[in-house]
């Protein structure tokens, strides 16, 4: 009986320490910049697929839509090195900040309340 209990404890300990249980890690400013600068990403926001371009001159273009139509917005993007956060501005002087999280090979936006939205880098 003791041998079975010891084996069970070892299995449970190894499961708890596996990366499957890891929390997403917040990226630092230089990692965010390297990930996004000059790149294009795809994801889903509030149930709507989108593509976003991050141009090296600080311009960003957000295109969302489906078979019923698309819309695009032009804005600005930057990385705040003090907050270690991505920031964007869409026609106003106010910047919206998002943390960028990584869990293995997956990336997420994290808003002020911690909602995670997955995205993937698809190139330039």
PDB file of C-alpha atoms in Angstrom:
ATOM      1  CA  UNK A   1       0.000   0.000   0.000  1.00  0.00           C
ATOM      2  CA  UNK A   2       2.781   2.428   0.914  1.00  0.00           C
ATOM      3  CA  UNK A   3       4.527   1.731  -2.394  1.00  0.00           C
ATOM      4  CA  UNK A   4       1.333   2.606  -4.341  1.00  0.00           C
ATOM      5  CA  UNK A   5       0.889   5.809  -2.340  1.00  0.00           C
ATOM      6  CA  UNK A   6       4.505   6.826  -2.976  1.00  0.00           C
ATOM      7  CA  UNK A   7       4.092   6.209  -6.708  1.00  0.00           C
ATOM      8  CA  UNK A   8       0.874   8.246  -6.742  1.00  0.00           C
ATOM      9  CA  UNK A   9       2.563  11.154  -4.957  1.00  0.00           C
ATOM     10  CA  UNK A  10       5.423  11.125  -7.474  1.00  0.00           C
ATOM     11  CA  UNK A  11       2.975  11.187 -10.400  1.00  0.00           C
ATOM     12  CA  UNK A  12       0.967  14.047  -8.881  1.00  0.00           C
ATOM     13  CA  UNK A  13       4.139  16.045  -8.154  1.00  0.00           C
ATOM     14  CA  UNK A  14       5.402  15.612 -11.711  1.00  0.00           C
ATOM     15  CA  UNK A  15       2.037  16.667 -13.164  1.00  0.00           C
ATOM     16  CA  UNK A  16       1.955  19.780 -10.988  1.00  0.00           C
ATOM     17  CA  UNK A  17       5.458  20.788 -12.063  1.00  0.00           C
ATOM     18  CA  UNK A  18       4.852  20.246 -15.777  1.00  0.00           C
ATOM     19  CA  UNK A  19       4.586  23.148 -18.210  1.00  0.00           C
ATOM     20  CA  UNK A  20       0.947  22.236 -18.851  1.00  0.00           C
ATOM     21  CA  UNK A  21       0.161  23.915 -15.525  1.00  0.00           C
ATOM     22  CA  UNK A  22       2.406  26.935 -16.087  1.00  0.00           C
ATOM     23  CA  UNK A  23       0.979  30.417 -16.058  1.00  0.00           C
ATOM     24  CA  UNK A  24       1.599  32.745 -19.006  1.00  0.00           C
ATOM     25  CA  UNK A  25       4.657  34.947 -18.461  1.00  0.00           C
ATOM     26  CA  UNK A  26       4.600  38.704 -19.067  1.00  0.00           C
ATOM     27  CA  UNK A  27       7.088  39.805 -21.725  1.00  0.00           C
ATOM     28  CA  UNK A  28       9.531  42.633 -21.122  1.00  0.00           C
ATOM     29  CA  UNK A  29       9.578  45.748 -23.317  1.00  0.00           C
ATOM     30  CA  UNK A  30      12.449  44.603 -25.554  1.00  0.00           C
ATOM     31  CA  UNK A  31      10.770  41.218 -26.092  1.00  0.00           C
ATOM     32  CA  UNK A  32       7.478  42.893 -27.061  1.00  0.00           C
ATOM     33  CA  UNK A  33       9.265  45.185 -29.501  1.00  0.00           C
ATOM     34  CA  UNK A  34      11.169  42.292 -31.090  1.00  0.00           C
ATOM     35  CA  UNK A  35       7.983  40.240 -31.366  1.00  0.00           C
ATOM     36  CA  UNK A  36       5.833  42.930 -33.029  1.00  0.00           C
ATOM     37  CA  UNK A  37       8.109  45.384 -34.863  1.00  0.00           C
ATOM     38  CA  UNK A  38       7.585  44.995 -38.614  1.00  0.00           C
ATOM     39  CA  UNK A  39       5.297  41.998 -38.126  1.00  0.00           C
ATOM     40  CA  UNK A  40       1.712  40.954 -38.752  1.00  0.00           C
ATOM     41  CA  UNK A  41      -0.445  39.064 -36.267  1.00  0.00           C
ATOM     42  CA  UNK A  42      -3.792  37.289 -36.423  1.00  0.00           C
ATOM     43  CA  UNK A  43      -6.250  36.636 -33.647  1.00  0.00           C
ATOM     44  CA  UNK A  44      -9.842  36.960 -32.538  1.00  0.00           C
ATOM     45  CA  UNK A  45     -11.299  39.864 -30.542  1.00  0.00           C
ATOM     46  CA  UNK A  46     -14.812  39.577 -29.127  1.00  0.00           C
ATOM     47  CA  UNK A  47     -15.578  36.760 -31.543  1.00  0.00           C
ATOM     48  CA  UNK A  48     -14.359  38.634 -34.634  1.00  0.00           C
ATOM     49  CA  UNK A  49     -11.208  37.560 -36.514  1.00  0.00           C
ATOM     50  CA  UNK A  50      -8.614  40.269 -37.061  1.00  0.00           C
ATOM     51  CA  UNK A  51      -5.225  40.953 -38.599  1.00  0.00           C
ATOM     52  CA  UNK A  52      -2.944  43.678 -37.298  1.00  0.00           C
ATOM     53  CA  UNK A  53       0.197  45.099 -38.902  1.00  0.00           C
ATOM     54  CA  UNK A  54       2.929  46.735 -36.792  1.00  0.00           C
ATOM     55  CA  UNK A  55       5.027  48.911 -39.066  1.00  0.00           C
ATOM     56  CA  UNK A  56       8.556  49.921 -38.079  1.00  0.00           C
ATOM     57  CA  UNK A  57       7.592  53.626 -38.214  1.00  0.00           C
ATOM     58  CA  UNK A  58       5.093  53.243 -35.350  1.00  0.00           C
ATOM     59  CA  UNK A  59       1.973  52.976 -37.510  1.00  0.00           C
ATOM     60  CA  UNK A  60      -0.406  50.073 -36.923  1.00  0.00           C
ATOM     61  CA  UNK A  61      -3.297  48.906 -39.096  1.00  0.00           C
ATOM     62  CA  UNK A  62      -6.071  46.784 -37.586  1.00  0.00           C
ATOM     63  CA  UNK A  63      -8.350  44.898 -39.997  1.00  0.00           C
ATOM     64  CA  UNK A  64     -11.295  42.963 -38.622  1.00  0.00           C
ATOM     65  CA  UNK A  65     -14.191  41.188 -40.194  1.00  0.00           C
ATOM     66  CA  UNK A  66     -15.610  38.058 -41.651  1.00  0.00           C
ATOM     67  CA  UNK A  67     -17.643  37.034 -44.686  1.00  0.00           C
ATOM     68  CA  UNK A  68     -20.142  39.817 -43.858  1.00  0.00           C
ATOM     69  CA  UNK A  69     -17.579  42.583 -44.338  1.00  0.00           C
ATOM     70  CA  UNK A  70     -14.421  44.093 -42.979  1.00  0.00           C
ATOM     71  CA  UNK A  71     -13.291  47.344 -41.437  1.00  0.00           C
ATOM     72  CA  UNK A  72      -9.848  48.791 -40.957  1.00  0.00           C
ATOM     73  CA  UNK A  73      -8.421  51.334 -38.554  1.00  0.00           C
ATOM     74  CA  UNK A  74      -5.112  53.149 -38.642  1.00  0.00           C
ATOM     75  CA  UNK A  75      -3.374  54.060 -35.421  1.00  0.00           C
ATOM     76  CA  UNK A  76      -0.038  54.300 -33.669  1.00  0.00           C
ATOM     77  CA  UNK A  77       1.792  51.728 -31.584  1.00  0.00           C
ATOM     78  CA  UNK A  78       4.667  51.833 -29.142  1.00  0.00           C
ATOM     79  CA  UNK A  79       6.195  49.847 -26.327  1.00  0.00           C
ATOM     80  CA  UNK A  80       6.288  51.449 -22.883  1.00  0.00           C
ATOM     81  CA  UNK A  81       9.611  50.403 -21.373  1.00  0.00           C
ATOM     82  CA  UNK A  82       8.585  51.525 -17.876  1.00  0.00           C
ATOM     83  CA  UNK A  83       5.386  49.451 -17.831  1.00  0.00           C
ATOM     84  CA  UNK A  84       6.739  46.631 -20.045  1.00  0.00           C
ATOM     85  CA  UNK A  85       3.537  46.986 -22.067  1.00  0.00           C
ATOM     86  CA  UNK A  86       2.329  47.399 -25.639  1.00  0.00           C
ATOM     87  CA  UNK A  87       0.416  50.639 -26.199  1.00  0.00           C
ATOM     88  CA  UNK A  88      -1.779  51.812 -29.053  1.00  0.00           C
ATOM     89  CA  UNK A  89      -3.595  55.014 -29.907  1.00  0.00           C
ATOM     90  CA  UNK A  90      -6.471  55.145 -32.369  1.00  0.00           C
ATOM     91  CA  UNK A  91      -6.998  58.779 -33.340  1.00  0.00           C
ATOM     92  CA  UNK A  92      -6.842  60.244 -29.851  1.00  0.00           C
ATOM     93  CA  UNK A  93      -4.016  61.458 -27.642  1.00  0.00           C
ATOM     94  CA  UNK A  94      -4.786  58.666 -25.150  1.00  0.00           C
ATOM     95  CA  UNK A  95      -2.758  55.445 -25.252  1.00  0.00           C
ATOM     96  CA  UNK A  96      -4.319  52.076 -24.323  1.00  0.00           C
ATOM     97  CA  UNK A  97      -1.933  49.628 -22.667  1.00  0.00           C
ATOM     98  CA  UNK A  98      -1.883  45.838 -22.869  1.00  0.00           C
ATOM     99  CA  UNK A  99       0.514  43.363 -21.368  1.00  0.00           C
ATOM    100  CA  UNK A 100       1.855  40.774 -23.797  1.00  0.00           C
ATOM    101  CA  UNK A 101       2.005  37.293 -22.329  1.00  0.00           C
ATOM    102  CA  UNK A 102       3.678  34.100 -23.528  1.00  0.00           C
ATOM    103  CA  UNK A 103       2.885  30.519 -22.622  1.00  0.00           C
ATOM    104  CA  UNK A 104       5.194  28.213 -24.554  1.00  0.00           C
ATOM    105  CA  UNK A 105       4.718  29.110 -28.214  1.00  0.00           C
ATOM    106  CA  UNK A 106       1.405  30.938 -27.622  1.00  0.00           C
ATOM    107  CA  UNK A 107       1.036  34.700 -27.192  1.00  0.00           C
ATOM    108  CA  UNK A 108      -1.751  36.671 -25.533  1.00  0.00           C
ATOM    109  CA  UNK A 109      -2.910  40.233 -25.030  1.00  0.00           C
ATOM    110  CA  UNK A 110      -3.820  40.870 -21.397  1.00  0.00           C
ATOM    111  CA  UNK A 111      -6.036  43.835 -20.578  1.00  0.00           C
ATOM    112  CA  UNK A 112      -6.335  45.741 -17.317  1.00  0.00           C
ATOM    113  CA  UNK A 113      -8.617  43.083 -15.772  1.00  0.00           C
ATOM    114  CA  UNK A 114      -6.436  40.189 -16.945  1.00  0.00           C
ATOM    115  CA  UNK A 115      -8.564  38.900 -19.828  1.00  0.00           C
ATOM    116  CA  UNK A 116      -6.287  36.910 -22.154  1.00  0.00           C
ATOM    117  CA  UNK A 117      -6.790  36.993 -25.925  1.00  0.00           C
ATOM    118  CA  UNK A 118      -4.573  34.698 -27.958  1.00  0.00           C
ATOM    119  CA  UNK A 119      -2.806  35.837 -31.121  1.00  0.00           C
ATOM    120  CA  UNK A 120      -0.153  34.438 -33.436  1.00  0.00           C
ATOM    121  CA  UNK A 121       2.613  36.130 -35.381  1.00  0.00           C
ATOM    122  CA  UNK A 122       2.238  35.343 -39.081  1.00  0.00           C
ATOM    123  CA  UNK A 123       5.149  37.319 -40.525  1.00  0.00           C
ATOM    124  CA  UNK A 124       5.669  40.643 -42.233  1.00  0.00           C
TER     125      UNK A 124
END
